[in-house]
XYZ file of C-alpha atoms in Angstrom:
470
model
C -41.877 -4.230 4.840
C -40.556 -0.694 4.533
C -39.429 0.988 7.747
C -39.379 4.453 6.230
C -40.911 6.988 8.587
C -40.351 4.975 11.764
C -38.112 6.518 14.394
C -35.589 4.875 16.627
C -36.159 5.474 20.327
C -33.654 7.533 22.294
C -34.687 5.942 25.571
C -31.918 3.349 25.654
C -29.569 5.508 27.730
C -26.726 5.113 25.276
C -24.103 7.715 24.421
C -25.641 7.928 20.929
C -28.945 8.861 22.500
C -27.146 11.346 24.747
C -25.755 13.177 21.725
C -29.329 13.875 20.556
C -30.832 14.697 23.946
C -31.566 18.365 24.387
C -31.352 19.560 20.801
C -33.684 16.988 19.219
C -37.264 16.200 20.131
C -37.092 12.552 19.113
C -35.081 9.756 17.625
C -33.718 9.279 14.126
C -35.688 7.863 11.272
C -34.926 4.145 11.391
C -33.751 3.951 7.794
C -31.564 7.022 8.212
C -30.068 5.611 11.401
C -28.797 2.594 9.472
C -27.653 4.837 6.615
C -25.815 7.059 9.086
C -24.074 4.313 11.065
C -20.385 3.633 10.422
C -19.566 1.030 13.052
C -19.692 -1.783 10.495
C -16.358 -0.524 9.138
C -14.854 1.977 11.595
C -14.742 -0.741 14.248
C -11.273 -1.425 12.796
C -10.141 1.592 14.802
C -10.972 0.071 18.178
C -7.349 -0.387 19.337
C -6.331 3.095 18.225
C -9.506 4.601 19.703
C -8.876 3.075 23.106
C -5.174 3.890 23.061
C -5.934 7.495 22.142
C -8.600 7.707 24.860
C -6.173 6.418 27.481
C -3.585 9.048 26.525
C -6.312 11.699 26.604
C -7.701 10.753 30.003
C -4.226 10.546 31.531
C -3.647 14.096 30.341
C -6.985 15.231 31.800
C -5.885 13.823 35.144
C -2.392 15.347 34.990
C -3.829 18.749 34.146
C -6.374 18.593 36.966
C -9.247 18.864 34.486
C -10.731 15.749 36.082
C -9.808 14.148 39.398
C -6.836 11.793 39.246
C -8.802 8.902 40.695
C -11.487 9.394 38.048
C -8.837 9.305 35.340
C -7.462 6.016 36.697
C -10.959 4.520 36.887
C -11.632 5.479 33.257
C -8.279 4.068 32.108
C -8.905 0.757 33.868
C -12.374 0.618 32.345
C -10.982 1.262 28.857
C -8.429 -1.528 29.284
C -11.247 -3.840 30.338
C -13.247 -2.914 27.219
C -10.166 -3.578 25.079
C -9.760 -6.983 26.683
C -13.419 -7.796 25.969
C -13.038 -6.847 22.297
C -9.852 -8.842 21.800
C -11.281 -11.883 23.593
C -14.415 -11.852 21.432
C -16.673 -10.851 24.307
C -17.850 -7.575 22.812
C -20.709 -6.887 20.448
C -20.501 -3.780 18.291
C -24.006 -2.385 17.875
C -25.216 -0.534 14.800
C -27.673 1.515 16.850
C -24.668 3.081 18.639
C -23.562 4.578 15.323
C -19.761 4.366 15.418
C -16.767 2.792 17.130
C -16.357 5.751 19.497
C -19.873 5.605 20.930
C -19.800 1.806 21.123
C -16.672 1.937 23.262
C -17.891 4.793 25.449
C -21.229 3.041 26.012
C -19.435 -0.141 27.082
C -17.220 1.944 29.353
C -20.265 3.514 31.020
C -21.713 0.052 31.615
C -18.511 -0.911 33.450
C -17.743 2.201 35.523
C -20.920 4.280 35.575
C -21.470 7.962 34.889
C -17.828 8.901 35.395
C -17.302 7.532 31.882
C -18.963 10.695 30.602
C -15.900 12.703 31.696
C -13.711 10.956 29.115
C -15.012 13.157 26.325
C -14.053 16.388 28.103
C -11.989 18.708 25.851
C -12.347 16.629 22.709
C -14.780 15.992 19.847
C -15.408 13.004 17.671
C -13.967 15.210 14.915
C -10.450 15.223 16.349
C -10.894 11.785 17.900
C -11.570 10.041 14.589
C -8.718 11.712 12.740
C -6.370 10.680 15.558
C -7.565 7.090 15.205
C -7.174 7.282 11.430
C -3.621 8.616 11.581
C -2.551 6.011 14.131
C -4.177 3.258 12.068
C -2.382 4.322 8.887
C 0.966 4.642 10.649
C 0.543 1.025 11.660
C -0.652 -0.109 8.237
C 2.106 1.775 6.430
C 4.642 -0.019 8.629
C 3.060 -3.391 7.867
C 2.966 -2.705 4.122
C 6.609 -1.642 4.236
C 7.384 -4.999 5.831
C 5.470 -6.801 3.070
C 7.348 -4.791 0.451
C 10.636 -5.621 2.137
C 9.743 -9.311 1.944
C 8.971 -9.014 -1.763
C 12.244 -7.152 -2.344
C 14.108 -9.948 -0.588
C 12.529 -12.582 -2.841
C 13.389 -10.562 -5.956
C 17.032 -10.320 -4.883
C 17.160 -14.053 -4.173
C 15.752 -14.871 -7.586
C 18.044 -12.370 -9.317
C 21.099 -13.879 -7.639
C 20.099 -17.406 -8.643
C 19.566 -16.392 -12.305
C 22.597 -14.125 -12.674
C 23.907 -15.802 -15.834
C 20.564 -16.336 -17.574
C 20.207 -14.159 -20.680
C 16.934 -13.267 -22.425
C 15.778 -10.596 -24.833
C 14.922 -7.233 -23.363
C 11.864 -5.717 -25.032
C 10.604 -2.355 -26.165
C 7.093 -2.102 -27.628
C 6.922 -5.854 -26.816
C 9.416 -6.385 -29.658
C 12.773 -8.057 -29.060
C 15.300 -5.286 -28.553
C 18.632 -6.203 -26.899
C 19.890 -9.069 -24.747
C 19.855 -8.536 -20.981
C 20.488 -10.639 -17.917
C 17.351 -12.012 -16.314
C 18.719 -10.768 -13.004
C 18.910 -7.245 -14.436
C 15.290 -7.517 -15.557
C 14.153 -8.704 -12.116
C 16.121 -5.969 -10.396
C 14.251 -3.378 -12.453
C 11.202 -4.454 -10.459
C 13.268 -4.227 -7.296
C 13.765 -0.542 -8.092
C 10.006 -0.044 -8.550
C 9.090 -1.692 -5.266
C 11.916 0.105 -3.482
C 10.372 3.398 -4.558
C 7.011 2.149 -3.297
C 8.476 1.345 0.101
C 10.125 4.755 0.252
C 6.848 6.478 -0.647
C 5.124 4.794 2.298
C 8.050 5.716 4.547
C 8.044 9.324 3.346
C 4.295 9.591 3.910
C 4.760 8.630 7.557
C 6.465 11.972 8.118
C 3.205 13.724 7.200
C 1.111 11.188 9.109
C 3.167 11.912 12.213
C 1.020 14.832 13.415
C -1.141 14.541 16.528
C -4.536 16.254 15.966
C -6.205 15.667 19.344
C -6.972 18.943 21.069
C -8.401 20.514 17.938
C -11.827 19.494 19.300
C -14.706 20.172 16.905
C -12.820 22.779 14.848
C -11.574 25.678 16.963
C -9.739 24.034 19.847
C -10.926 23.792 23.437
C -11.355 26.122 26.412
C -9.673 23.627 28.764
C -5.993 23.898 29.689
C -4.911 20.729 27.894
C -1.385 19.478 27.227
C -1.326 18.512 23.550
C 2.418 17.930 23.478
C 2.130 15.535 26.405
C -0.542 13.498 24.632
C 1.585 13.471 21.467
C 4.548 12.170 23.449
C 2.465 9.453 25.106
C 1.238 8.280 21.693
C 4.644 8.430 20.000
C 3.949 11.398 17.736
C 6.820 13.797 17.148
C 4.642 16.859 16.505
C 1.126 18.228 16.922
C -1.095 19.703 14.227
C -0.700 23.467 13.918
C -4.179 24.540 12.816
C -7.292 23.104 14.442
C -9.508 23.688 11.406
C -7.116 21.917 9.074
C -6.536 19.128 11.591
C -10.160 17.962 11.706
C -10.819 18.321 7.961
C -7.500 17.126 6.513
C -7.563 13.792 4.728
C -4.532 14.404 2.515
C -2.747 11.685 4.454
C -5.423 9.155 3.475
C -5.346 10.209 -0.184
C -1.558 9.948 -0.165
C -1.787 6.464 1.322
C -4.193 5.473 -1.448
C -1.874 6.937 -4.082
C 1.024 4.950 -2.626
C -1.125 1.828 -2.691
C -2.135 2.521 -6.288
C 1.487 2.871 -7.356
C 2.371 -0.375 -5.620
C -0.501 -2.174 -7.345
C 0.524 -0.708 -10.701
C 4.018 -2.143 -10.271
C 2.619 -5.487 -9.119
C 0.356 -5.503 -12.155
C 3.264 -4.869 -14.523
C 5.208 -7.772 -13.036
C 2.089 -9.942 -13.105
C 1.543 -9.147 -16.779
C 5.084 -10.140 -17.710
C 4.750 -13.411 -15.831
C 1.464 -14.066 -17.632
C 3.154 -13.478 -20.985
C 6.324 -15.363 -20.150
C 4.411 -18.417 -18.890
C 2.373 -18.667 -22.103
C 3.266 -21.240 -24.756
C 4.054 -18.389 -27.135
C 6.917 -17.187 -24.928
C 7.712 -20.294 -22.896
C 10.138 -18.373 -20.705
C 8.893 -19.641 -17.344
C 6.521 -21.933 -15.504
C 4.540 -20.605 -12.553
C 4.170 -22.720 -9.401
C 1.088 -24.937 -9.436
C -0.023 -23.565 -6.063
C -0.746 -20.184 -7.651
C -2.496 -21.418 -10.784
C -5.855 -22.986 -11.590
C -7.275 -25.297 -14.198
C -10.199 -25.201 -16.580
C -13.574 -26.800 -15.925
C -13.682 -28.076 -19.511
C -10.121 -28.100 -20.944
C -7.916 -30.578 -19.054
C -4.671 -29.203 -20.489
C -5.085 -25.698 -19.073
C -2.875 -24.145 -16.400
C -4.124 -20.627 -15.856
C -2.026 -17.900 -14.168
C -4.916 -16.857 -11.932
C -2.843 -15.314 -9.130
C -1.194 -12.945 -11.582
C -4.483 -12.185 -13.312
C -6.186 -11.395 -10.006
C -3.388 -9.020 -9.039
C -3.740 -7.356 -12.429
C -7.504 -7.109 -11.985
C -7.430 -5.892 -8.381
C -5.217 -2.991 -9.409
C -8.294 -1.298 -10.839
C -10.198 -1.434 -7.561
C -7.350 0.283 -5.712
C -7.291 3.003 -8.377
C -11.028 3.289 -7.731
C -10.414 3.692 -4.001
C -8.133 6.657 -4.715
C -10.593 8.296 -7.094
C -13.455 7.726 -4.635
C -11.681 9.600 -1.831
C -10.468 12.413 -4.076
C -14.049 12.855 -5.251
C -15.319 13.033 -1.662
C -12.748 15.715 -0.870
C -12.932 17.777 -4.045
C -15.455 20.429 -2.910
C -15.704 20.187 0.867
C -15.821 23.486 2.742
C -14.012 23.703 6.063
C -14.196 22.011 8.449
C -15.714 18.616 9.240
C -18.547 17.382 7.022
C -20.346 14.048 7.219
C -19.015 13.284 3.724
C -15.780 12.390 5.526
C -17.431 9.260 6.850
C -16.792 7.971 3.322
C -13.019 8.279 3.775
C -12.471 4.970 5.547
C -13.874 2.171 3.398
C -11.664 3.001 0.372
C -8.614 2.982 2.641
C -9.588 -0.296 4.294
C -10.141 -1.871 0.874
C -6.757 -0.584 -0.290
C -5.017 -1.977 2.807
C -6.528 -5.432 2.340
C -5.978 -5.563 -1.413
C -2.393 -4.316 -1.454
C -1.344 -6.499 1.456
C -2.895 -9.587 -0.102
C -1.354 -8.879 -3.502
C 2.118 -8.339 -2.051
C 1.914 -11.595 -0.119
C 0.790 -13.535 -3.171
C 3.571 -12.157 -5.353
C 6.237 -12.691 -2.698
C 4.986 -16.244 -2.163
C 4.954 -17.033 -5.872
C 8.403 -15.783 -6.897
C 10.516 -18.510 -5.230
C 8.595 -21.221 -7.088
C 8.884 -19.719 -10.579
C 11.001 -21.885 -12.885
C 12.719 -19.966 -15.668
C 13.472 -21.867 -18.870
C 17.025 -20.803 -19.574
C 17.448 -22.492 -22.938
C 14.279 -20.965 -24.354
C 15.359 -17.520 -23.158
C 18.860 -17.958 -24.573
C 17.439 -19.116 -27.882
C 15.236 -16.029 -28.123
C 18.160 -13.789 -27.177
C 20.251 -15.318 -29.985
C 18.131 -13.714 -32.698
C 20.791 -11.989 -34.891
C 18.607 -8.885 -35.214
C 19.251 -8.153 -31.523
C 22.855 -7.320 -32.440
C 21.777 -4.383 -34.635
C 22.732 -1.670 -32.167
C 26.100 -3.314 -31.453
C 26.823 -3.490 -35.192
C 25.911 0.186 -35.573
C 28.148 1.007 -32.611
C 30.986 -0.896 -34.321
C 30.627 1.252 -37.438
C 30.505 4.390 -35.295
C 33.792 3.420 -33.651
C 35.273 3.230 -37.134
C 34.377 6.878 -37.657
C 31.031 6.622 -39.399
C 28.461 9.033 -37.854
C 26.076 7.008 -35.728
C 22.994 8.141 -37.636
C 24.556 6.917 -40.876
C 25.623 3.671 -39.237
C 22.096 3.249 -37.892
C 20.713 3.696 -41.410
C 23.147 1.199 -42.936
C 22.389 -1.545 -40.389
C 18.655 -0.880 -40.623
C 18.760 -1.217 -44.415
C 20.758 -4.436 -44.148
C 18.239 -5.965 -41.735
C 15.358 -4.934 -44.002
C 17.011 -6.576 -46.999
C 17.674 -9.757 -45.057
C 14.088 -9.856 -43.796
C 12.762 -9.410 -47.321
C 15.056 -12.200 -48.527
C 14.109 -14.455 -45.650
C 17.689 -14.610 -44.334
C 18.953 -14.207 -40.794
C 22.682 -14.158 -41.418
C 24.556 -10.862 -41.373
C 26.940 -9.408 -43.947
C 28.158 -6.794 -41.494
C 30.941 -8.878 -40.062
C 31.015 -11.203 -37.064
C 27.891 -10.964 -34.939
C 28.548 -10.696 -31.187
C 27.005 -13.371 -29.000
C 24.328 -12.513 -26.437
C 26.904 -12.956 -23.664
C 29.289 -10.559 -25.416
C 26.541 -8.024 -25.904
C 25.492 -7.988 -22.242
C 29.120 -7.781 -21.100
C 29.733 -4.838 -23.437
C 27.227 -2.812 -21.416
C 29.484 -2.346 -18.433
C 28.579 1.176 -17.384
C 27.064 1.618 -13.933
C 23.446 0.562 -14.102
C 24.075 -1.653 -17.124
C 23.461 -5.350 -17.634
C 27.087 -6.594 -17.526
C 27.723 -9.235 -14.871
C 29.859 -7.016 -12.633
C 27.255 -4.246 -12.724
C 24.397 -6.595 -11.919
C 26.396 -7.980 -9.003
C 26.757 -4.393 -7.775
C 22.988 -4.033 -7.931
C 22.509 -7.269 -5.999
C 24.883 -6.183 -3.233
C 23.218 -2.769 -2.974
C 19.778 -4.400 -2.948
C 20.724 -6.742 -0.107
C 22.062 -3.831 1.921
C 18.827 -1.929 1.300
C 16.583 -4.804 2.388
C 18.482 -5.129 5.671
C 17.789 -1.513 6.607
C 14.600 -0.696 4.716
C 11.850 -0.644 7.348
C 11.709 2.133 9.914
C 8.973 1.874 12.542
C 7.413 4.940 14.102
C 6.534 4.591 17.815
C 2.991 5.775 17.074
C 2.617 2.954 14.547
C 2.345 0.380 17.325
C -1.292 -0.182 18.322
C -0.342 -1.282 21.824
C 1.889 1.729 22.405
C 4.785 -0.421 23.652
């Protein structure tokens, strides 16, 4: 039965009802109340919300805005609410709209009307953006740790496959021989950049917005710097209007997540190709594959395919938030309620994908002989043969043309042997590329040493990233 047109009573004494008392004659339309509620997802902020409230109420007490004893009573009540939530003894209620009102209502039930003083000198507008920033500082730290774990597994696998040679590809065509370790370390570079993007973004996240109130600041003599220090922030926001309406930090987080998923998807795609019968370069661990309901011989690379598929949803999260933000006037608008679910989805998807990839890599078996066989294709020596002619004084473009014509003639004749002199072996070709960043053994060992040093020092934790504040 439709509930359209029914109104929800404001007689329950809740903080949500209190927000409407005075200005509104009655309750919300029942359907709109459900449409308006955000507690189903913003409840993730409960630890940050309570931690921020404790820092706020301590400041109110220090500044003499409320009585010190009242501040201590509110803090104790908030800690009791936190304990209830973490012990599973708390029920978030949709009719209380959001995480903030749910917590404040529970606080009032514990300590009485003094709970109403907690919201002095703040608004839900600056409260929610504080929670959001603290949440993302924590999640960025956790994702950096996941990335560091993946980097460690890539280095381990590169070190164990140092002398395995396979074809490197351009346009998915065999191009030149490379070390497998060099190939794997190319992904190390990608994920290193991802980790650094998350770390760099924490500098912009590290701004404490509380004290901006609804949009213009507050008339109370608050100590914003003191609250920032208590919460581990190094700076406060400089413009109250920007502080409550800014979601650049969330969009940047989603961009960082999208880049990480793109790199995961590229690695997943190569593993899908390499594990096929057509390539035969590797076998994926059984624990990360599935079978077919009808074809008994099948071993499907489902983990890699899911990572590849989930990349699109994270891209969608980024586009969704950018679309919400694209035409919003200053300052806070209810549209910004739609900022959280894309971020939560991104957090869950990226974290899960990183864990799957990091868990899968140690169990991948690379088929060295098949790779070496593919790398022994004489056509892969074409550039080396052209380089040889160039060293003899022939302009490289002319040498390139001569070797290209020779390969065409051999292909047309169905031959693979070369008339351009002795063909270098794959091992000789990789060793010839001994410049820094190249695929020669010594250079790859340099990369491995640098990668290990990086992993040891890669994760920096911001004090404000810790939900417990310790």
